[in-house]
PDB file of C-alpha atoms in Angstrom:
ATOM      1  CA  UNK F 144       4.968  -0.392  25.420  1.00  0.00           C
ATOM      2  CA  UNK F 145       2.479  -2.749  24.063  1.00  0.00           C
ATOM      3  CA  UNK F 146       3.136  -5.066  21.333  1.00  0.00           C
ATOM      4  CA  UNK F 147       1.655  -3.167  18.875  1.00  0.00           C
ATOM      5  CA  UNK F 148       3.727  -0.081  19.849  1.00  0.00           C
ATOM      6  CA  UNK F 149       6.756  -2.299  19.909  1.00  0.00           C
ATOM      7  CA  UNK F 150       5.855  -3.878  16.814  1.00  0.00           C
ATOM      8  CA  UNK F 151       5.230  -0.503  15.251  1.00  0.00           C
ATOM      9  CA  UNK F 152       8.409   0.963  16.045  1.00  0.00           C
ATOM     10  CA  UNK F 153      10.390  -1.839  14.688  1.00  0.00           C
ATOM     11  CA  UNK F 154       8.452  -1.921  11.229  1.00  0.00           C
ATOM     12  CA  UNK F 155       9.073   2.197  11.040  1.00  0.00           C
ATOM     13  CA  UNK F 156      12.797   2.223  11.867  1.00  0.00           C
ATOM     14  CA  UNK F 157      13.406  -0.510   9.352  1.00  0.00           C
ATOM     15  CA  UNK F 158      11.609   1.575   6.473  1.00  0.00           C
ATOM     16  CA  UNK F 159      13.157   4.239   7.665  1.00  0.00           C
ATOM     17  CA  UNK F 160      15.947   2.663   5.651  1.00  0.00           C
ATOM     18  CA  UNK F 161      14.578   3.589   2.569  1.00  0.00           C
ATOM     19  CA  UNK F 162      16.881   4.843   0.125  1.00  0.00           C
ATOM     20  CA  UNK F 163      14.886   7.241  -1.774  1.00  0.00           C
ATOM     21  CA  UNK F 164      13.241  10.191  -0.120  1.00  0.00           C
ATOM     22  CA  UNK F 165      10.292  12.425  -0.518  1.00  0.00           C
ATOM     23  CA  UNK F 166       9.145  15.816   0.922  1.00  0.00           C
ATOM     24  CA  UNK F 167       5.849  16.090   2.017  1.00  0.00           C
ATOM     25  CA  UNK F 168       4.579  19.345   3.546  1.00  0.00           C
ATOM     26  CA  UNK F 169       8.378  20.995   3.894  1.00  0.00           C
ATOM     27  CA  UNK F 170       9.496  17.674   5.219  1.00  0.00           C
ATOM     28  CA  UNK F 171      11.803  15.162   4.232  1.00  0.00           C
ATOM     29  CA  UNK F 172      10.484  11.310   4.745  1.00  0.00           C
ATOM     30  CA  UNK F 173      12.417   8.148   3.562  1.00  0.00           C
ATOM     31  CA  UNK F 174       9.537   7.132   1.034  1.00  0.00           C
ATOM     32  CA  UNK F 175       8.906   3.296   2.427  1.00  0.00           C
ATOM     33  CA  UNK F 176       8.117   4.935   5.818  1.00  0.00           C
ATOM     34  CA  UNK F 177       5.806   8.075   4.612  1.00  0.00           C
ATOM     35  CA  UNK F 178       4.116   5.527   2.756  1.00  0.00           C
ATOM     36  CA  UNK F 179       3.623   3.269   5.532  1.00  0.00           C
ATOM     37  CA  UNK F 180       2.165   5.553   7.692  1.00  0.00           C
ATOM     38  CA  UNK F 181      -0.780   7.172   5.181  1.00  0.00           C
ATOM     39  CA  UNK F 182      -1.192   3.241   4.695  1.00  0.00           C
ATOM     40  CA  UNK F 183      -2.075   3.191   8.212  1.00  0.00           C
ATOM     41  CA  UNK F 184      -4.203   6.485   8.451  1.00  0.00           C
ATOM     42  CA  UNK F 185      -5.964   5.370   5.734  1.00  0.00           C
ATOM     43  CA  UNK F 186      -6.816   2.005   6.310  1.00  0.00           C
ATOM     44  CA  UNK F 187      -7.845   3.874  10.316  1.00  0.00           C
ATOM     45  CA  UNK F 188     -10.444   6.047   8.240  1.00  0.00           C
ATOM     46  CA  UNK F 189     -11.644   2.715   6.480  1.00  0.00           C
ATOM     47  CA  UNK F 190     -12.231   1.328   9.679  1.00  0.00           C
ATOM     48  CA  UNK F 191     -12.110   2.956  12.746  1.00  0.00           C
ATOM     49  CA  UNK F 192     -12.450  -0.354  14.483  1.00  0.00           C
ATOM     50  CA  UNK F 193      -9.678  -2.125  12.982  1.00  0.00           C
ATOM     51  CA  UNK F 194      -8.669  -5.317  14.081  1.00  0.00           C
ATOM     52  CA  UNK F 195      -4.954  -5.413  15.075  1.00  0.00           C
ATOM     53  CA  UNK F 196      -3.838  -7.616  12.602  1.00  0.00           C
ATOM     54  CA  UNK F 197      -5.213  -5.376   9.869  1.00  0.00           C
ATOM     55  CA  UNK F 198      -3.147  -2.070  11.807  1.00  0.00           C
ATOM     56  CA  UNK F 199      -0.054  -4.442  11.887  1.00  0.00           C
ATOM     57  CA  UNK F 200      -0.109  -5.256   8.297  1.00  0.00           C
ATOM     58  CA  UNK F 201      -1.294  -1.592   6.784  1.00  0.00           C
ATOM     59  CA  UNK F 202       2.359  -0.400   8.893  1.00  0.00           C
ATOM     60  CA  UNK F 203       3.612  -3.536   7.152  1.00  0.00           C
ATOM     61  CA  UNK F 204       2.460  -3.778   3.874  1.00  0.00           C
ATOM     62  CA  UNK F 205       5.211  -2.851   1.589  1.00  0.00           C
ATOM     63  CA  UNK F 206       8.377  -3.335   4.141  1.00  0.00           C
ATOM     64  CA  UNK F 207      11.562  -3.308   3.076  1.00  0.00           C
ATOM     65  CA  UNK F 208      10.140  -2.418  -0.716  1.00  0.00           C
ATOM     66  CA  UNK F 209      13.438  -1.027  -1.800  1.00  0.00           C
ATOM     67  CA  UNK F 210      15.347  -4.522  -1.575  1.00  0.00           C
ATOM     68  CA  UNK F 211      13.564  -6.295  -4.344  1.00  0.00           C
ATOM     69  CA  UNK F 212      14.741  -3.860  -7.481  1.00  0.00           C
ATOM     70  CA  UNK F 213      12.088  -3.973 -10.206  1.00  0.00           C
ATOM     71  CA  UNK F 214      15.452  -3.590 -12.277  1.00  0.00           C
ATOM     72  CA  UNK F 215      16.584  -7.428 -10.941  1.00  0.00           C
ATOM     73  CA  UNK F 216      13.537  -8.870 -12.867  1.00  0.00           C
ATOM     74  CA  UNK F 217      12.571  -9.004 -17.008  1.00  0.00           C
ATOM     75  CA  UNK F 218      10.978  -6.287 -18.444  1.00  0.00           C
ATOM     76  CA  UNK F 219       7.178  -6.775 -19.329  1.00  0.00           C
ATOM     77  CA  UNK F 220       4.361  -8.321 -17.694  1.00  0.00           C
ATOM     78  CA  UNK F 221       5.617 -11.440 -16.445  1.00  0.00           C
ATOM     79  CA  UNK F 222       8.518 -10.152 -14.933  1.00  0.00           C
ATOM     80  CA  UNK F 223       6.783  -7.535 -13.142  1.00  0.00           C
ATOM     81  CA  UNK F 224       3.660 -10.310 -11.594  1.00  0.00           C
ATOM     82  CA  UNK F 225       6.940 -12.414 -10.863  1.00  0.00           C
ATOM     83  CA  UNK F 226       9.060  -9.197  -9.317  1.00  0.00           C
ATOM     84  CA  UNK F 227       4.980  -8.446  -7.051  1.00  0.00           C
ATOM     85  CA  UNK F 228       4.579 -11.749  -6.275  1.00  0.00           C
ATOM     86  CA  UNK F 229       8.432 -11.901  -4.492  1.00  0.00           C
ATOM     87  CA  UNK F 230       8.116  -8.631  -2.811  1.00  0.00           C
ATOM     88  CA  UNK F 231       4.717  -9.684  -1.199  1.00  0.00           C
ATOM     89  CA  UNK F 232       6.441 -13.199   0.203  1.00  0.00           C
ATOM     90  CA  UNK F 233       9.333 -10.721   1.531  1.00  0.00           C
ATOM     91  CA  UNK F 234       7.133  -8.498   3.069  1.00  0.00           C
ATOM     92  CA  UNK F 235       5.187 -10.902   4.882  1.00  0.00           C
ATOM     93  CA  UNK F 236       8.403 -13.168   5.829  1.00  0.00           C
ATOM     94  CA  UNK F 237       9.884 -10.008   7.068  1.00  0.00           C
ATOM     95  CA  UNK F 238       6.895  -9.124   8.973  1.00  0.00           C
ATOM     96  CA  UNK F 239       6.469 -12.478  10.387  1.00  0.00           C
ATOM     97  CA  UNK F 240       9.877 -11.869  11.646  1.00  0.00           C
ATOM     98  CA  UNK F 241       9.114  -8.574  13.761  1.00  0.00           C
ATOM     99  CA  UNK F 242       5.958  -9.458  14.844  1.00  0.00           C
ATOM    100  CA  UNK F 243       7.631 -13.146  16.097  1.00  0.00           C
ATOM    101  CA  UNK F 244      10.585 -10.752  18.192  1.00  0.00           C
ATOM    102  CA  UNK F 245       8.099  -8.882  19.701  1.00  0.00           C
ATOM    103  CA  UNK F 246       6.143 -11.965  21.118  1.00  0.00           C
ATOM    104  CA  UNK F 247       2.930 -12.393  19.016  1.00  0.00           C
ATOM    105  CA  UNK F 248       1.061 -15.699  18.581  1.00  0.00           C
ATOM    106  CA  UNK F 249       1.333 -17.459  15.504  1.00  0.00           C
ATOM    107  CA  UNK F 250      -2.451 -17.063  14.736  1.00  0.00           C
ATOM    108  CA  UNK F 251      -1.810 -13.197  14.918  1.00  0.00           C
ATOM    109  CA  UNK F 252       1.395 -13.704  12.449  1.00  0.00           C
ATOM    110  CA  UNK F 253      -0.376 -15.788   9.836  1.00  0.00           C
ATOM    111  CA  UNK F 254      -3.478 -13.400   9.537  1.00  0.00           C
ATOM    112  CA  UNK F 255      -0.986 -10.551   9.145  1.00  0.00           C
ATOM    113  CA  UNK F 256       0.271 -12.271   6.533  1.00  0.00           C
ATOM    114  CA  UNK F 257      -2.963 -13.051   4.500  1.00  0.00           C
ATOM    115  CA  UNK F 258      -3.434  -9.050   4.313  1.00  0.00           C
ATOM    116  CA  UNK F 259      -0.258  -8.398   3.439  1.00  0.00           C
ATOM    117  CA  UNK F 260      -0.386 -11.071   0.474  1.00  0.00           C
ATOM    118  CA  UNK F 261      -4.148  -9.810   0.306  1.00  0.00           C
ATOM    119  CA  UNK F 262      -5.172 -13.755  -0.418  1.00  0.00           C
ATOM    120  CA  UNK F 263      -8.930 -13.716  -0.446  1.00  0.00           C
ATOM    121  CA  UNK F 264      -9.310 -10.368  -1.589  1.00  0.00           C
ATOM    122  CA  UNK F 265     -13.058 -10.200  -2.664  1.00  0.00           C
ATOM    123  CA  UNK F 266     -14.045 -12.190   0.323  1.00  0.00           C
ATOM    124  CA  UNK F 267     -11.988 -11.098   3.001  1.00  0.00           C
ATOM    125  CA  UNK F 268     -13.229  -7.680   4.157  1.00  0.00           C
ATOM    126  CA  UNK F 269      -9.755  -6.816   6.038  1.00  0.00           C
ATOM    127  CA  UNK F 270      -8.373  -7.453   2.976  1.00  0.00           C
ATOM    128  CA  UNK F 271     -10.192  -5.372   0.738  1.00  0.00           C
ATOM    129  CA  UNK F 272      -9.633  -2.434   3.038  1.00  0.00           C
ATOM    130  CA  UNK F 273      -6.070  -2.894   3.231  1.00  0.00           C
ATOM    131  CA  UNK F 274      -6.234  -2.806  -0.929  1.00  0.00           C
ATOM    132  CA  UNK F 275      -8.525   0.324  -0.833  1.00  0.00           C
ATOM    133  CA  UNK F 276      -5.729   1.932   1.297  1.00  0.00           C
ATOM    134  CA  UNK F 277      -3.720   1.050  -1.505  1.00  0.00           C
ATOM    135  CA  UNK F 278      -5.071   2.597  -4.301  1.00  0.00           C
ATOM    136  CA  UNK F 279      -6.244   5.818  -1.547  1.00  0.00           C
ATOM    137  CA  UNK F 280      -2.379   5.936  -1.187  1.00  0.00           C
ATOM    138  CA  UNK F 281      -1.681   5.953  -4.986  1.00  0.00           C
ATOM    139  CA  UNK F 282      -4.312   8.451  -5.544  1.00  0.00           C
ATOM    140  CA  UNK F 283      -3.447  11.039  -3.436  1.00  0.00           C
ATOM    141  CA  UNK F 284       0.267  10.756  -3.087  1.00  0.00           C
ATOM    142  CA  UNK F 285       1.473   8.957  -6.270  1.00  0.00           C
ATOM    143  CA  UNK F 286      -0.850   9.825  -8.868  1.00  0.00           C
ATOM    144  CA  UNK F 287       0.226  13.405 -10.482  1.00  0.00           C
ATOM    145  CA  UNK F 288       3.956  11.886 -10.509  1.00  0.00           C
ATOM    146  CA  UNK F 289       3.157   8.895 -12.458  1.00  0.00           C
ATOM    147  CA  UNK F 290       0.875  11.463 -14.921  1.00  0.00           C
ATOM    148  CA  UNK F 291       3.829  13.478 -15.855  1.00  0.00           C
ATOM    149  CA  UNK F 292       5.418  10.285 -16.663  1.00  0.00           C
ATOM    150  CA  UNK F 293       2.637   8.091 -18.885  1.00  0.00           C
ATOM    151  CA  UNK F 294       0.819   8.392 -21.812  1.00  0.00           C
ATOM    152  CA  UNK F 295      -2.992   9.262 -21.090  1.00  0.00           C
ATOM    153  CA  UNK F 296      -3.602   5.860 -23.159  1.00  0.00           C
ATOM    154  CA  UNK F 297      -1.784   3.664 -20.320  1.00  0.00           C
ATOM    155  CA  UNK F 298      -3.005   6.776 -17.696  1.00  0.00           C
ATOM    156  CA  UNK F 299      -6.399   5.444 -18.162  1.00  0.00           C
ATOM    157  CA  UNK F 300      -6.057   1.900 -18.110  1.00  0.00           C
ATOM    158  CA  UNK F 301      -4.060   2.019 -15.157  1.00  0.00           C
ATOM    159  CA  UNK F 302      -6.952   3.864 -13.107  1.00  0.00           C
ATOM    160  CA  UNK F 303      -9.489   1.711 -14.496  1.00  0.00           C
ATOM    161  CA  UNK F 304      -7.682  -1.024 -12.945  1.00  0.00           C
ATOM    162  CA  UNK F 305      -7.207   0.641 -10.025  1.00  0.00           C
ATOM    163  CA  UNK F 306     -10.901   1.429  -9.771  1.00  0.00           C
ATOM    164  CA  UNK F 307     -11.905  -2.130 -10.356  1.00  0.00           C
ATOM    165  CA  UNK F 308      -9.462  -3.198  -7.050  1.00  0.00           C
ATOM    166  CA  UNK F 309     -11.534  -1.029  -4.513  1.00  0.00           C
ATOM    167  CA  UNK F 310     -15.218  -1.705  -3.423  1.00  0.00           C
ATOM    168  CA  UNK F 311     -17.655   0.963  -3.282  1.00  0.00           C
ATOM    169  CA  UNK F 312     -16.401   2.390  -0.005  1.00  0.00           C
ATOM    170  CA  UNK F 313     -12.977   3.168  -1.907  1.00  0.00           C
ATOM    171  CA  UNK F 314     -14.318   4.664  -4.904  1.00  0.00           C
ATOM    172  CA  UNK F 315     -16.454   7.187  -2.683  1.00  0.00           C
ATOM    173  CA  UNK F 316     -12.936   8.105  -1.340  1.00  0.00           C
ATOM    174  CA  UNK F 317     -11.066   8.312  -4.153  1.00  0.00           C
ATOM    175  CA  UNK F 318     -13.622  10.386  -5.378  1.00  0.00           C
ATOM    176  CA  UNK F 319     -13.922  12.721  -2.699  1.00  0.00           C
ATOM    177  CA  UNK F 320     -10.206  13.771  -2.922  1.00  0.00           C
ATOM    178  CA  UNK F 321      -9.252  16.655  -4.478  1.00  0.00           C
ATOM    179  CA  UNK F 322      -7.196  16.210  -7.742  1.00  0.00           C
ATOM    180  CA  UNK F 323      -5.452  19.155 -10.267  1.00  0.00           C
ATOM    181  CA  UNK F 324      -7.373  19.724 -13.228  1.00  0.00           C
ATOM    182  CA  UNK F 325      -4.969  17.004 -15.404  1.00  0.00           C
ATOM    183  CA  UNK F 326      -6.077  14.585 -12.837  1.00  0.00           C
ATOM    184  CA  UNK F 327      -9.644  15.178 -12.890  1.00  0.00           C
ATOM    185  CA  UNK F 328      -9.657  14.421 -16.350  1.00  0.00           C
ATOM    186  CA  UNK F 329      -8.359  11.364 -16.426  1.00  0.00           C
ATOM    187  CA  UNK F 330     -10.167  10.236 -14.059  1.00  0.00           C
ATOM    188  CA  UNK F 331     -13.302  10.903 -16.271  1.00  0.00           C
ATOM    189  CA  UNK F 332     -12.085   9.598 -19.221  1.00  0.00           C
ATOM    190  CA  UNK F 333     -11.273   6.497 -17.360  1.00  0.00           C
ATOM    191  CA  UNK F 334     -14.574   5.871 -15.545  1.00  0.00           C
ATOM    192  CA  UNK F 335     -16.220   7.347 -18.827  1.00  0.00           C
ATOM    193  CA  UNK F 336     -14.693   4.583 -19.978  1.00  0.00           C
ATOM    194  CA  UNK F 337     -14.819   1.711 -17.724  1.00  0.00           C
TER     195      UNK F 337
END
């Protein structure tokens, strides 16, 4: 096993701890790990020639998510930038740590963790396709949920945030994905909009 394979396996049985589930395609997936892995297909459609340390960090990204409860943190906006802010340390402490058992060089560790905290985000191309994975991610996997739960007001502003995260390469994604006709919509409105 290479280190990526090693490193891989390690990052997938720990999210495999995930305490919520989700069923994808008749089959049951602890969500941190399903997540994880259309991350990783994702950010492999981005760029086919990813580097490793991008690969590491898109099977990375949100690790261990489940630890950190939004709950422990004060409602509104500053408690949730505080509550993001904490899970992306944790996530790339906890990454450092696997990749460190596994034998990688420190150089490989602290790039990891610049994608994971996505520092540079504008200027760093890795990182920008690691946060157009993102919002590919939230688009086709989280997106109806969180319409059945929001008001079309928020709906909106939330993808016109979204669509101001991803570069031009994202947004051709995003819009070549195929949405219900609620979706669609809103999607519309919001770059109607924007």
């Amino acid at each position: 096993m290479t280190n990526l394979e090693k490193a891989f396996t390690l990052f997938d049985d720990y999210n495999r701890n995930a305490p919520e589930h989700l069923t994808y395609d008749g089959t049951e997936y602890p969500s941190e790990y399903f997540y994880a892995l259309k991350l990783h297909e994702w950010v492999t459609k981005l760029d086919p020639e990813a580097s490793e340390s991008l690969l590491l960090a898109s099977r990375a990204q949100h690790i261990g998510r489940w630890e950190i409860a939004r709950s422990s943190y004060p409602e509104g906006r500053v408690g949730y930038l505080k509550w993001r802010t904490d899970l992306s340390k944790f996530h790339a402490a906890k990454a450092a740590e696997i990749l460190e058992s596994v034998g990688y060089e420190d150089e490989t560790i602290q790039r990891v963790q610049q994608i994971i905290r996505k520092q540079r985000i504008k200027d760093d191309e890795e990182v920008q396709t690691m946060e157009n994975a993102l919002c590919l991610v939230f688009l086709q996997f989280q997106y109806d949920d969180l319409i059945a739960k929001t008001s079309e007001e928020k709906m909106v502003n939330i993808l016109q945030k979204t669509w101001a995260k991803m570069s031009d390469q994202g947004r051709n994604m995003a819009l070549s994905l195929q949405y219900g006709d609620e979706g669609k919509r809103l999607i519309n409105l919001a770059l109607g909009a924007a």
